[in-house]
């Protein structure tokens, strides 16, 4: 006891009670006021926040992915469209018995281990009402099997959506590209909830990627009132999606498909350009991938199969494949001579080779061509003619002409990337290697070897510009406001000389007699090319190991006297131009006489073992079965 | 003016009106919570209220001497019931809190809230004033509180155990025990808090932790508090309107007709409804506190004040819980929440306080 207190009596106890009762009552009242203040704080000061949270509880907003715009060819034919696709999603918030539901789905939809792992991963990452895709593009039967069990599968949402469809499959793989679900980085960048909506795809390659903003459209939205258990009470509003805009290409879908098929089992590319407008009519690169597979989520095995193939089906060879142009640049070089003042009649003697400095440069024709003028130099593809006059005219003249005709140039095409190669010149070499230009470099460059590297599209543009004398620019999309085509300013008779010489290549005494068109009144002009891949010590270039064989090239335009179409064909390791010009012939035939061209193709395909799809399916099956890839067929 | 018969005059009409107003408001909320239906809650709750109101008015006619005489017996009886429930639960293989009496599931722990107040009131009424500062004034009270509180904790029912302790502590405080005892008990309690915390069940610990940080688990155990605050906060000043509460109607608010009924109400009636309800409880507690202050006997004083505390404890803890100021302990809002037990307790309290009020009118106060 700290100190003595007065004794407690009944009276003092009564006073104590009253006092303390008032304290208790006062405390209670204070607490009551505090509670009132707390309530006022929550419901007035924080009202906005909680009203929003209440609303977001109540209303569940589901985005409807927009239908993607079509990609159509010059005649309005669909090259990429949408088809109805059935899919199954999971709404994580409504999924109460995860193991049971996933187990059921696994059986019903025949999901493999990979798929289950991905679903589990997505479920852990997702939250709330954001759906997680279980399987896309399922069959009607699978869809129905899930639909009837829906009452026992809480959290499962079957949906009818759209999937991208490419009617000609692999034939347009490189040209159109493909779509795919956005990945984590793309979502982080865009911060758009649409990106994590199942069924939404963005363009991942080529035109699909480039025209993404045009093709996408606007998503629709469905607002529903839901209970805490996810039961939809009523629809509040639905806003339908706005389909993306159509992209009109200059491509001729039929020609594109034909060209892709005509390449057959080879690894190569075909580019066809309208000489008058610059419209690209076909841009085929084979072997290719099926963009339909990519768009519905390509399997690991299929991707591996594609990436391990030595024919590089994942590379768009028309723009990213760089090749020494070989003799296909000879008409260009000849044009540079003419424009620089060399008369077409100027000739030199070809004895099968020419000594330059202390080294002898051989002509491909070791027996020699005898006396060669410009026309013969082109149609017989005499190397010595060009060795001789190139030294006389100089590399600068040739390089400048190459660039004017499109070589080494990057074109304003709607593609994510193009490799534009090299047109060597003394200045270029000095800058790049720090060494002076040698005469041997000129000699090499003049027959399209050495430092010279071009892509097939550039070759086609070069052919079109040579044929017309105009600055033909390649276009992939139709546009009403194109600048009119400008002239290169060549003398008309110079154009005539080159046209005639290239006509002779096919229709005269030239190197590609078998390229003659089977069409009355239409004569195709062209130029063969063979690009050496390795030195002769590793192979002759004509046979042996596939990867050591020469590339076969061919540029062409037709009709030769009033050029309408120009084309370039490059066949990798084709063993020479003989692999390229028959393809150019058939593709050009297709433009003038489809039936004849189709008849020829059907014959070839029977020999190759079917259409592109059939051969790809068989090849993939064989690869999966563990069998070694069959050696590349048709080493023509 | 027509003379009003004394029998009618003696009926506490104002109090009946107040109780009916609070309960009636509750019935409206229950009607809305059932999606605009008298079933399953509102009708039953209303009938129950009428029955308990009659009971309370009958109880009010009893002489308080009777409560005082039977206080210990009732206390021992309820302790036996608590042990019985514990054994029953043990036999039944799970935790059990109630005995099924047919019309109402009786929770002995609810009765204990009243019994502890009456027993302690009697104990301190009988204690000679000179012994107030002695050990004999303390230990019997501690044992009387400790035994039932411990039994209820075993059930486990933290909220009710706290209510028993609070009712008992207030009677002890009002009996005039030295203030420093309470001060040191509070300090000791604060020091022992971590130990007490470790003695709690896992789920109870979790509730306390989540109370401290509700956002840590918005979809798990913090869900109750979060959703309750959303319901109250989204109601704003005027509420979303009768039958328009989305939180309760779409089942986001758990226990929207029982423990969290205040949130259901606040969502539809807003701050205005909340303040009105608080004012109703204020009037009720002001009345009972006045009864305590004016009681004729010491037993009456202590009992009325203790019973007032019991009612207040319900209201305060429940409101603190729904507003995120206290852990989720499962205490209903008296007269408002659907359920018989709490209404039975509160109406018994009211009946007894009425009896004390009647008693103070009959004779002179002993202390003047």
mmCIF file of C-alpha atoms in Angstrom, chain B:
data_model
loop_
_atom_site.group_PDB
_atom_site.id
_atom_site.type_symbol
_atom_site.label_atom_id
_atom_site.label_comp_id
_atom_site.label_asym_id
_atom_site.label_seq_id
_atom_site.Cartn_x
_atom_site.Cartn_y
_atom_site.Cartn_z
ATOM 1 C CA UNK B 1 -58.322 13.922 -20.035
ATOM 2 C CA UNK B 2 -59.032 10.248 -19.727
ATOM 3 C CA UNK B 3 -57.079 8.844 -16.811
ATOM 4 C CA UNK B 4 -54.678 6.206 -17.932
ATOM 5 C CA UNK B 5 -54.935 3.038 -15.856
ATOM 6 C CA UNK B 6 -51.816 2.485 -13.716
ATOM 7 C CA UNK B 7 -51.249 -0.938 -15.248
ATOM 8 C CA UNK B 8 -50.928 0.673 -18.664
ATOM 9 C CA UNK B 9 -48.856 3.508 -17.246
ATOM 10 C CA UNK B 10 -46.373 1.042 -15.797
ATOM 11 C CA UNK B 11 -45.622 -0.423 -19.191
ATOM 12 C CA UNK B 12 -42.418 1.234 -20.492
ATOM 13 C CA UNK B 13 -43.861 2.373 -23.808
ATOM 14 C CA UNK B 14 -40.936 4.538 -24.759
ATOM 15 C CA UNK B 15 -38.471 1.709 -24.275
ATOM 16 C CA UNK B 16 -40.683 -0.681 -26.224
ATOM 17 C CA UNK B 17 -40.824 1.858 -29.026
ATOM 18 C CA UNK B 18 -37.047 2.175 -29.043
ATOM 19 C CA UNK B 19 -36.445 -1.574 -29.049
ATOM 20 C CA UNK B 20 -39.052 -2.017 -31.762
ATOM 21 C CA UNK B 21 -37.479 0.717 -33.844
ATOM 22 C CA UNK B 22 -34.035 -0.870 -33.710
ATOM 23 C CA UNK B 23 -35.383 -4.362 -34.365
ATOM 24 C CA UNK B 24 -37.779 -3.095 -37.023
ATOM 25 C CA UNK B 25 -34.930 -1.450 -38.878
ATOM 26 C CA UNK B 26 -33.088 -4.758 -38.603
ATOM 27 C CA UNK B 27 -36.094 -6.536 -40.093
ATOM 28 C CA UNK B 28 -36.025 -4.229 -43.098
ATOM 29 C CA UNK B 29 -32.372 -5.061 -43.635
ATOM 30 C CA UNK B 30 -33.045 -8.785 -43.253
ATOM 31 C CA UNK B 31 -35.901 -8.474 -45.715
ATOM 32 C CA UNK B 32 -33.529 -6.891 -48.208
ATOM 33 C CA UNK B 33 -30.721 -9.344 -47.504
ATOM 34 C CA UNK B 34 -33.076 -12.178 -48.364
ATOM 35 C CA UNK B 35 -33.529 -10.572 -51.775
ATOM 36 C CA UNK B 36 -36.769 -8.792 -50.832
ATOM 37 C CA UNK B 37 -38.418 -11.572 -48.901
ATOM 38 C CA UNK B 38 -39.766 -12.092 -45.398
ATOM 39 C CA UNK B 39 -38.287 -15.555 -45.513
ATOM 40 C CA UNK B 40 -36.087 -17.037 -44.323
ATOM 41 C CA UNK B 41 -35.022 -14.395 -41.836
ATOM 42 C CA UNK B 42 -37.182 -11.363 -41.292
ATOM 43 C CA UNK B 43 -40.406 -13.092 -40.291
ATOM 44 C CA UNK B 44 -38.773 -15.469 -37.862
ATOM 45 C CA UNK B 45 -36.696 -12.668 -36.367
ATOM 46 C CA UNK B 46 -39.799 -10.522 -35.888
ATOM 47 C CA UNK B 47 -41.746 -13.283 -34.156
ATOM 48 C CA UNK B 48 -38.769 -14.051 -31.992
ATOM 49 C CA UNK B 49 -38.513 -10.408 -31.017
ATOM 50 C CA UNK B 50 -42.172 -10.291 -29.985
ATOM 51 C CA UNK B 51 -41.745 -13.397 -27.850
ATOM 52 C CA UNK B 52 -38.601 -12.086 -26.185
ATOM 53 C CA UNK B 53 -40.187 -8.663 -25.652
ATOM 54 C CA UNK B 54 -43.062 -10.236 -23.753
ATOM 55 C CA UNK B 55 -40.532 -12.272 -21.797
ATOM 56 C CA UNK B 56 -38.546 -9.163 -20.931
ATOM 57 C CA UNK B 57 -41.677 -7.338 -19.765
ATOM 58 C CA UNK B 58 -42.577 -10.297 -17.545
ATOM 59 C CA UNK B 59 -39.033 -10.399 -16.235
ATOM 60 C CA UNK B 60 -39.350 -6.713 -15.416
ATOM 61 C CA UNK B 61 -42.096 -7.537 -12.883
ATOM 62 C CA UNK B 62 -39.848 -9.776 -10.831
ATOM 63 C CA UNK B 63 -38.428 -8.296 -7.612
ATOM 64 C CA UNK B 64 -34.700 -7.849 -7.993
ATOM 65 C CA UNK B 65 -34.204 -9.548 -4.637
ATOM 66 C CA UNK B 66 -35.019 -12.721 -6.507
ATOM 67 C CA UNK B 67 -32.180 -12.132 -9.024
ATOM 68 C CA UNK B 68 -29.814 -11.375 -6.178
ATOM 69 C CA UNK B 69 -30.795 -14.514 -4.258
ATOM 70 C CA UNK B 70 -30.486 -16.777 -7.259
ATOM 71 C CA UNK B 71 -27.365 -15.101 -8.715
ATOM 72 C CA UNK B 72 -24.863 -17.659 -7.426
ATOM 73 C CA UNK B 73 -27.153 -20.589 -8.162
ATOM 74 C CA UNK B 74 -27.685 -19.371 -11.718
ATOM 75 C CA UNK B 75 -23.961 -18.785 -12.131
ATOM 76 C CA UNK B 76 -23.129 -22.318 -10.953
ATOM 77 C CA UNK B 77 -25.878 -23.691 -13.154
ATOM 78 C CA UNK B 78 -24.467 -21.996 -16.233
ATOM 79 C CA UNK B 79 -20.949 -23.157 -15.413
ATOM 80 C CA UNK B 80 -22.309 -26.718 -15.242
ATOM 81 C CA UNK B 81 -23.994 -26.179 -18.609
ATOM 82 C CA UNK B 82 -20.724 -24.908 -20.060
ATOM 83 C CA UNK B 83 -18.945 -28.010 -18.822
ATOM 84 C CA UNK B 84 -21.808 -30.049 -20.229
ATOM 85 C CA UNK B 85 -21.435 -28.473 -23.639
ATOM 86 C CA UNK B 86 -17.732 -29.064 -23.483
ATOM 87 C CA UNK B 87 -18.263 -32.738 -22.646
ATOM 88 C CA UNK B 88 -20.983 -33.049 -25.265
ATOM 89 C CA UNK B 89 -18.656 -31.571 -27.812
ATOM 90 C CA UNK B 90 -15.965 -33.947 -26.667
ATOM 91 C CA UNK B 91 -18.321 -36.903 -26.943
ATOM 92 C CA UNK B 92 -19.715 -35.674 -30.233
ATOM 93 C CA UNK B 93 -16.213 -35.414 -31.587
ATOM 94 C CA UNK B 94 -16.210 -31.713 -32.384
ATOM 95 C CA UNK B 95 -16.597 -28.284 -30.925
ATOM 96 C CA UNK B 96 -20.099 -27.503 -29.802
ATOM 97 C CA UNK B 97 -21.394 -24.287 -28.359
ATOM 98 C CA UNK B 98 -25.074 -24.833 -27.906
ATOM 99 C CA UNK B 99 -27.767 -27.032 -26.496
ATOM 100 C CA UNK B 100 -30.749 -27.615 -28.708
ATOM 101 C CA UNK B 101 -33.815 -26.553 -26.783
ATOM 102 C CA UNK B 102 -36.204 -27.002 -29.660
ATOM 103 C CA UNK B 103 -37.315 -23.445 -30.386
ATOM 104 C CA UNK B 104 -33.930 -21.917 -29.786
ATOM 105 C CA UNK B 105 -30.426 -23.218 -29.740
ATOM 106 C CA UNK B 106 -29.251 -22.173 -26.314
ATOM 107 C CA UNK B 107 -25.632 -21.155 -25.994
ATOM 108 C CA UNK B 108 -24.722 -21.381 -22.299
ATOM 109 C CA UNK B 109 -21.890 -18.975 -22.979
ATOM 110 C CA UNK B 110 -24.466 -16.335 -23.837
ATOM 111 C CA UNK B 111 -26.217 -16.900 -20.502
ATOM 112 C CA UNK B 112 -22.861 -16.597 -18.795
ATOM 113 C CA UNK B 113 -22.601 -12.984 -19.935
ATOM 114 C CA UNK B 114 -25.557 -12.228 -17.684
ATOM 115 C CA UNK B 115 -24.774 -14.723 -14.923
ATOM 116 C CA UNK B 116 -21.266 -13.359 -14.381
ATOM 117 C CA UNK B 117 -22.603 -9.829 -13.969
ATOM 118 C CA UNK B 118 -25.282 -10.903 -11.483
ATOM 119 C CA UNK B 119 -22.923 -13.108 -9.480
ATOM 120 C CA UNK B 120 -20.240 -10.423 -9.218
ATOM 121 C CA UNK B 121 -22.842 -7.770 -8.411
ATOM 122 C CA UNK B 122 -24.067 -9.917 -5.570
ATOM 123 C CA UNK B 123 -20.524 -10.642 -4.407
ATOM 124 C CA UNK B 124 -19.610 -6.955 -4.217
ATOM 125 C CA UNK B 125 -22.963 -5.968 -2.791
ATOM 126 C CA UNK B 126 -22.326 -8.328 0.092
ATOM 127 C CA UNK B 127 -18.679 -7.371 0.518
ATOM 128 C CA UNK B 128 -18.206 -5.188 3.592
ATOM 129 C CA UNK B 129 -17.041 -1.749 2.491
ATOM 130 C CA UNK B 130 -13.901 -2.031 4.615
ATOM 131 C CA UNK B 131 -12.741 -5.059 2.685
ATOM 132 C CA UNK B 132 -12.779 -3.263 -0.646
ATOM 133 C CA UNK B 133 -9.041 -2.891 -0.761
ATOM 134 C CA UNK B 134 -8.225 -6.334 0.496
ATOM 135 C CA UNK B 135 -7.316 -9.586 -1.152
ATOM 136 C CA UNK B 136 -10.737 -11.008 -0.277
ATOM 137 C CA UNK B 137 -12.271 -8.450 -2.627
ATOM 138 C CA UNK B 138 -10.192 -9.714 -5.507
ATOM 139 C CA UNK B 139 -9.562 -13.421 -5.731
ATOM 140 C CA UNK B 140 -13.165 -14.705 -5.646
ATOM 141 C CA UNK B 141 -14.023 -12.330 -8.461
ATOM 142 C CA UNK B 142 -11.043 -13.430 -10.511
ATOM 143 C CA UNK B 143 -11.991 -17.069 -10.045
ATOM 144 C CA UNK B 144 -15.605 -16.342 -10.919
ATOM 145 C CA UNK B 145 -14.551 -14.662 -14.166
ATOM 146 C CA UNK B 146 -11.671 -16.980 -14.947
ATOM 147 C CA UNK B 147 -13.521 -20.293 -14.816
ATOM 148 C CA UNK B 148 -16.275 -19.518 -17.368
ATOM 149 C CA UNK B 149 -13.959 -17.418 -19.540
ATOM 150 C CA UNK B 150 -11.552 -20.336 -19.677
ATOM 151 C CA UNK B 151 -14.328 -22.787 -20.497
ATOM 152 C CA UNK B 152 -15.610 -20.565 -23.293
ATOM 153 C CA UNK B 153 -12.087 -20.159 -24.675
ATOM 154 C CA UNK B 154 -11.912 -23.930 -24.898
ATOM 155 C CA UNK B 155 -14.926 -24.025 -27.195
ATOM 156 C CA UNK B 156 -13.149 -21.915 -28.692
ATOM 157 C CA UNK B 157 -15.034 -18.633 -28.689
ATOM 158 C CA UNK B 158 -12.714 -15.684 -28.188
ATOM 159 C CA UNK B 159 -15.432 -13.037 -28.599
ATOM 160 C CA UNK B 160 -17.702 -14.386 -25.911
ATOM 161 C CA UNK B 161 -14.796 -14.972 -23.532
ATOM 162 C CA UNK B 162 -13.830 -11.334 -23.969
ATOM 163 C CA UNK B 163 -17.453 -10.285 -23.382
ATOM 164 C CA UNK B 164 -17.542 -12.242 -20.101
ATOM 165 C CA UNK B 165 -14.274 -10.652 -19.017
ATOM 166 C CA UNK B 166 -15.477 -7.179 -19.979
ATOM 167 C CA UNK B 167 -18.762 -7.505 -18.082
ATOM 168 C CA UNK B 168 -16.949 -8.830 -15.023
ATOM 169 C CA UNK B 169 -14.215 -6.228 -15.149
ATOM 170 C CA UNK B 170 -16.700 -3.374 -15.308
ATOM 171 C CA UNK B 171 -18.534 -4.664 -12.215
ATOM 172 C CA UNK B 172 -15.185 -4.920 -10.397
ATOM 173 C CA UNK B 173 -14.261 -1.423 -11.505
ATOM 174 C CA UNK B 174 -17.536 0.047 -10.368
ATOM 175 C CA UNK B 175 -17.369 -1.755 -7.019
ATOM 176 C CA UNK B 176 -14.617 0.612 -6.037
ATOM 177 C CA UNK B 177 -11.541 -1.586 -6.170
ATOM 178 C CA UNK B 178 -8.319 0.440 -6.083
ATOM 179 C CA UNK B 179 -7.540 1.986 -9.433
ATOM 180 C CA UNK B 180 -3.918 0.892 -9.462
ATOM 181 C CA UNK B 181 -5.057 -2.750 -9.539
ATOM 182 C CA UNK B 182 -6.629 -2.101 -12.873
ATOM 183 C CA UNK B 183 -3.641 -0.103 -14.030
ATOM 184 C CA UNK B 184 -1.196 -2.863 -13.174
ATOM 185 C CA UNK B 185 -3.514 -5.548 -14.582
ATOM 186 C CA UNK B 186 -3.644 -3.639 -17.845
ATOM 187 C CA UNK B 187 0.164 -3.361 -17.900
ATOM 188 C CA UNK B 188 0.577 -7.035 -17.074
ATOM 189 C CA UNK B 189 -1.961 -7.922 -19.754
ATOM 190 C CA UNK B 190 -0.100 -5.853 -22.306
ATOM 191 C CA UNK B 191 3.162 -7.521 -21.345
ATOM 192 C CA UNK B 192 1.592 -10.971 -21.555
ATOM 193 C CA UNK B 193 -0.042 -10.247 -24.896
ATOM 194 C CA UNK B 194 2.519 -12.153 -26.977
ATOM 195 C CA UNK B 195 2.132 -15.176 -24.709
ATOM 196 C CA UNK B 196 -1.640 -14.973 -24.877
ATOM 197 C CA UNK B 197 -1.385 -14.609 -28.626
ATOM 198 C CA UNK B 198 0.677 -17.758 -28.886
ATOM 199 C CA UNK B 199 -2.009 -19.595 -26.931
ATOM 200 C CA UNK B 200 -4.675 -18.737 -29.466
ATOM 201 C CA UNK B 201 -5.756 -21.193 -32.090
ATOM 202 C CA UNK B 202 -4.168 -20.875 -35.507
ATOM 203 C CA UNK B 203 -7.259 -19.473 -37.115
ATOM 204 C CA UNK B 204 -7.655 -16.977 -34.287
ATOM 205 C CA UNK B 205 -4.055 -15.856 -34.669
ATOM 206 C CA UNK B 206 -4.637 -15.502 -38.371
ATOM 207 C CA UNK B 207 -7.665 -13.355 -37.783
ATOM 208 C CA UNK B 208 -5.699 -11.044 -35.531
ATOM 209 C CA UNK B 209 -2.844 -10.791 -38.026
ATOM 210 C CA UNK B 210 -5.201 -10.148 -40.889
ATOM 211 C CA UNK B 211 -6.978 -7.527 -38.809
ATOM 212 C CA UNK B 212 -3.643 -5.781 -38.502
ATOM 213 C CA UNK B 213 -3.127 -5.953 -42.260
ATOM 214 C CA UNK B 214 -6.337 -6.860 -44.084
ATOM 215 C CA UNK B 215 -4.951 -6.128 -47.548
ATOM 216 C CA UNK B 216 -2.382 -8.910 -47.102
ATOM 217 C CA UNK B 217 -4.988 -11.494 -47.937
ATOM 218 C CA UNK B 218 -7.831 -9.830 -49.798
ATOM 219 C CA UNK B 219 -9.282 -13.072 -51.110
ATOM 220 C CA UNK B 220 -8.650 -15.214 -48.060
ATOM 221 C CA UNK B 221 -9.400 -14.435 -44.440
ATOM 222 C CA UNK B 222 -9.063 -10.665 -44.949
ATOM 223 C CA UNK B 223 -11.920 -10.970 -47.395
ATOM 224 C CA UNK B 224 -14.569 -10.396 -44.723
ATOM 225 C CA UNK B 225 -13.108 -7.113 -43.574
ATOM 226 C CA UNK B 226 -12.324 -5.880 -47.064
ATOM 227 C CA UNK B 227 -15.784 -6.648 -48.405
ATOM 228 C CA UNK B 228 -17.428 -5.157 -45.323
ATOM 229 C CA UNK B 229 -15.521 -1.918 -45.748
ATOM 230 C CA UNK B 230 -16.368 -1.880 -49.452
ATOM 231 C CA UNK B 231 -20.046 -2.282 -48.573
ATOM 232 C CA UNK B 232 -19.995 0.508 -45.987
ATOM 233 C CA UNK B 233 -17.788 2.797 -48.051
ATOM 234 C CA UNK B 234 -19.739 2.356 -51.270
ATOM 235 C CA UNK B 235 -22.954 3.250 -49.457
ATOM 236 C CA UNK B 236 -21.785 6.805 -49.039
ATOM 237 C CA UNK B 237 -23.987 9.277 -47.213
ATOM 238 C CA UNK B 238 -27.413 8.245 -48.450
ATOM 239 C CA UNK B 239 -26.781 4.620 -49.384
ATOM 240 C CA UNK B 240 -27.580 2.778 -52.580
ATOM 241 C CA UNK B 241 -31.229 2.520 -51.668
ATOM 242 C CA UNK B 242 -33.435 -0.175 -50.204
ATOM 243 C CA UNK B 243 -32.939 -3.543 -51.948
ATOM 244 C CA UNK B 244 -30.132 -2.124 -54.065
ATOM 245 C CA UNK B 245 -27.051 -3.285 -52.180
ATOM 246 C CA UNK B 246 -24.866 -5.133 -54.657
ATOM 247 C CA UNK B 247 -22.321 -6.285 -52.091
ATOM 248 C CA UNK B 248 -24.902 -8.180 -50.076
ATOM 249 C CA UNK B 249 -27.184 -9.288 -52.891
ATOM 250 C CA UNK B 250 -24.372 -10.652 -55.022
ATOM 251 C CA UNK B 251 -22.861 -12.463 -52.042
ATOM 252 C CA UNK B 252 -19.634 -10.502 -51.921
ATOM 253 C CA UNK B 253 -20.347 -9.678 -48.277
ATOM 254 C CA UNK B 254 -20.110 -12.839 -46.210
ATOM 255 C CA UNK B 255 -22.457 -13.248 -43.233
ATOM 256 C CA UNK B 256 -24.458 -10.298 -44.487
ATOM 257 C CA UNK B 257 -27.490 -11.204 -42.375
ATOM 258 C CA UNK B 258 -25.663 -12.071 -39.158
ATOM 259 C CA UNK B 259 -22.335 -10.654 -38.002
ATOM 260 C CA UNK B 260 -21.932 -8.276 -40.924
ATOM 261 C CA UNK B 261 -25.502 -7.033 -41.042
ATOM 262 C CA UNK B 262 -24.328 -3.521 -40.234
ATOM 263 C CA UNK B 263 -22.440 -3.465 -43.546
ATOM 264 C CA UNK B 264 -25.521 -4.703 -45.370
ATOM 265 C CA UNK B 265 -27.494 -1.903 -43.775
ATOM 266 C CA UNK B 266 -24.843 0.737 -44.400
ATOM 267 C CA UNK B 267 -24.624 -0.174 -48.077
ATOM 268 C CA UNK B 268 -28.315 0.480 -48.627
ATOM 269 C CA UNK B 269 -28.953 3.219 -46.067
ATOM 270 C CA UNK B 270 -25.576 4.921 -46.006
ATOM 271 C CA UNK B 271 -24.121 7.044 -43.265
ATOM 272 C CA UNK B 272 -27.569 8.351 -42.356
ATOM 273 C CA UNK B 273 -28.800 4.842 -41.555
ATOM 274 C CA UNK B 274 -25.620 4.115 -39.594
ATOM 275 C CA UNK B 275 -25.904 7.250 -37.504
ATOM 276 C CA UNK B 276 -29.588 6.574 -36.864
ATOM 277 C CA UNK B 277 -28.792 3.089 -35.627
ATOM 278 C CA UNK B 278 -25.947 4.373 -33.457
ATOM 279 C CA UNK B 279 -28.332 6.951 -32.019
ATOM 280 C CA UNK B 280 -30.829 4.196 -31.218
ATOM 281 C CA UNK B 281 -28.199 2.250 -29.313
ATOM 282 C CA UNK B 282 -27.112 5.461 -27.621
ATOM 283 C CA UNK B 283 -30.645 6.017 -26.317
ATOM 284 C CA UNK B 284 -30.848 2.435 -25.089
ATOM 285 C CA UNK B 285 -27.523 2.602 -23.280
ATOM 286 C CA UNK B 286 -28.268 6.063 -21.870
ATOM 287 C CA UNK B 287 -31.474 4.702 -20.397
ATOM 288 C CA UNK B 288 -29.760 1.693 -18.832
ATOM 289 C CA UNK B 289 -26.901 3.799 -17.484
ATOM 290 C CA UNK B 290 -29.445 6.120 -15.878
ATOM 291 C CA UNK B 291 -31.129 3.106 -14.340
ATOM 292 C CA UNK B 292 -27.778 2.065 -12.896
ATOM 293 C CA UNK B 293 -27.125 5.514 -11.469
ATOM 294 C CA UNK B 294 -30.586 5.686 -9.947
ATOM 295 C CA UNK B 295 -30.756 2.118 -8.667
ATOM 296 C CA UNK B 296 -31.973 1.706 -5.103
ATOM 297 C CA UNK B 297 -29.654 -1.071 -4.057
ATOM 298 C CA UNK B 298 -25.980 -1.683 -4.555
ATOM 299 C CA UNK B 299 -26.765 -4.954 -6.281
ATOM 300 C CA UNK B 300 -29.075 -3.053 -8.593
ATOM 301 C CA UNK B 301 -26.431 -0.466 -9.363
ATOM 302 C CA UNK B 302 -23.714 -2.970 -10.157
ATOM 303 C CA UNK B 303 -26.001 -5.337 -12.040
ATOM 304 C CA UNK B 304 -27.539 -2.603 -14.190
ATOM 305 C CA UNK B 305 -24.135 -1.126 -15.021
ATOM 306 C CA UNK B 306 -22.680 -4.560 -15.791
ATOM 307 C CA UNK B 307 -25.614 -5.486 -18.012
ATOM 308 C CA UNK B 308 -25.282 -2.144 -19.774
ATOM 309 C CA UNK B 309 -21.675 -3.019 -20.434
ATOM 310 C CA UNK B 310 -22.709 -6.409 -21.825
ATOM 311 C CA UNK B 311 -25.027 -4.761 -24.344
ATOM 312 C CA UNK B 312 -22.459 -2.104 -25.151
ATOM 313 C CA UNK B 313 -19.755 -4.705 -25.659
ATOM 314 C CA UNK B 314 -21.836 -6.419 -28.335
ATOM 315 C CA UNK B 315 -22.479 -3.210 -30.182
ATOM 316 C CA UNK B 316 -18.967 -1.809 -29.920
ATOM 317 C CA UNK B 317 -17.064 -4.940 -30.859
ATOM 318 C CA UNK B 318 -19.396 -5.760 -33.717
ATOM 319 C CA UNK B 319 -19.169 -2.281 -35.208
ATOM 320 C CA UNK B 320 -15.418 -2.146 -34.755
ATOM 321 C CA UNK B 321 -15.192 -5.483 -36.521
ATOM 322 C CA UNK B 322 -17.290 -4.498 -39.535
ATOM 323 C CA UNK B 323 -15.410 -1.210 -39.872
ATOM 324 C CA UNK B 324 -12.037 -2.902 -39.750
ATOM 325 C CA UNK B 325 -11.078 -1.706 -36.284
ATOM 326 C CA UNK B 326 -11.133 -5.114 -34.602
ATOM 327 C CA UNK B 327 -10.412 -8.676 -35.686
ATOM 328 C CA UNK B 328 -13.253 -10.825 -36.937
ATOM 329 C CA UNK B 329 -14.435 -12.414 -33.686
ATOM 330 C CA UNK B 330 -17.967 -13.462 -34.506
ATOM 331 C CA UNK B 331 -20.032 -11.168 -32.301
ATOM 332 C CA UNK B 332 -23.457 -10.239 -33.648
ATOM 333 C CA UNK B 333 -25.053 -6.821 -33.518
ATOM 334 C CA UNK B 334 -27.744 -7.082 -30.820
ATOM 335 C CA UNK B 335 -31.374 -6.877 -31.965
ATOM 336 C CA UNK B 336 -30.149 -6.325 -35.516
ATOM 337 C CA UNK B 337 -28.347 -9.490 -36.534
ATOM 338 C CA UNK B 338 -30.378 -12.532 -37.370
ATOM 339 C CA UNK B 339 -30.164 -15.069 -34.557
ATOM 340 C CA UNK B 340 -31.866 -16.015 -31.313
ATOM 341 C CA UNK B 341 -29.033 -16.321 -28.842
ATOM 342 C CA UNK B 342 -27.824 -12.752 -28.831
ATOM 343 C CA UNK B 343 -31.370 -11.435 -28.893
ATOM 344 C CA UNK B 344 -32.250 -13.640 -25.948
ATOM 345 C CA UNK B 345 -29.257 -12.315 -23.996
ATOM 346 C CA UNK B 346 -29.923 -8.694 -24.798
ATOM 347 C CA UNK B 347 -33.635 -8.913 -24.102
ATOM 348 C CA UNK B 348 -32.892 -10.644 -20.800
ATOM 349 C CA UNK B 349 -30.514 -7.796 -19.958
ATOM 350 C CA UNK B 350 -33.223 -5.302 -20.850
ATOM 351 C CA UNK B 351 -35.789 -7.165 -18.761
ATOM 352 C CA UNK B 352 -33.519 -7.189 -15.737
ATOM 353 C CA UNK B 353 -32.596 -3.527 -16.103
ATOM 354 C CA UNK B 354 -36.328 -2.801 -16.306
ATOM 355 C CA UNK B 355 -36.792 -4.761 -13.093
ATOM 356 C CA UNK B 356 -34.083 -2.663 -11.457
ATOM 357 C CA UNK B 357 -35.782 0.484 -12.726
ATOM 358 C CA UNK B 358 -39.089 -0.710 -11.308
ATOM 359 C CA UNK B 359 -37.375 -1.495 -8.043
ATOM 360 C CA UNK B 360 -35.932 1.998 -7.761
ATOM 361 C CA UNK B 361 -39.437 3.422 -8.102
ATOM 362 C CA UNK B 362 -40.851 1.371 -5.245
ATOM 363 C CA UNK B 363 -38.745 2.411 -2.320
ATOM 364 C CA UNK B 364 -36.238 4.928 -1.088
ATOM 365 C CA UNK B 365 -32.628 4.664 -2.077
ATOM 366 C CA UNK B 366 -30.429 3.145 0.503
ATOM 367 C CA UNK B 367 -27.618 5.607 -0.064
ATOM 368 C CA UNK B 368 -29.400 8.816 0.812
#
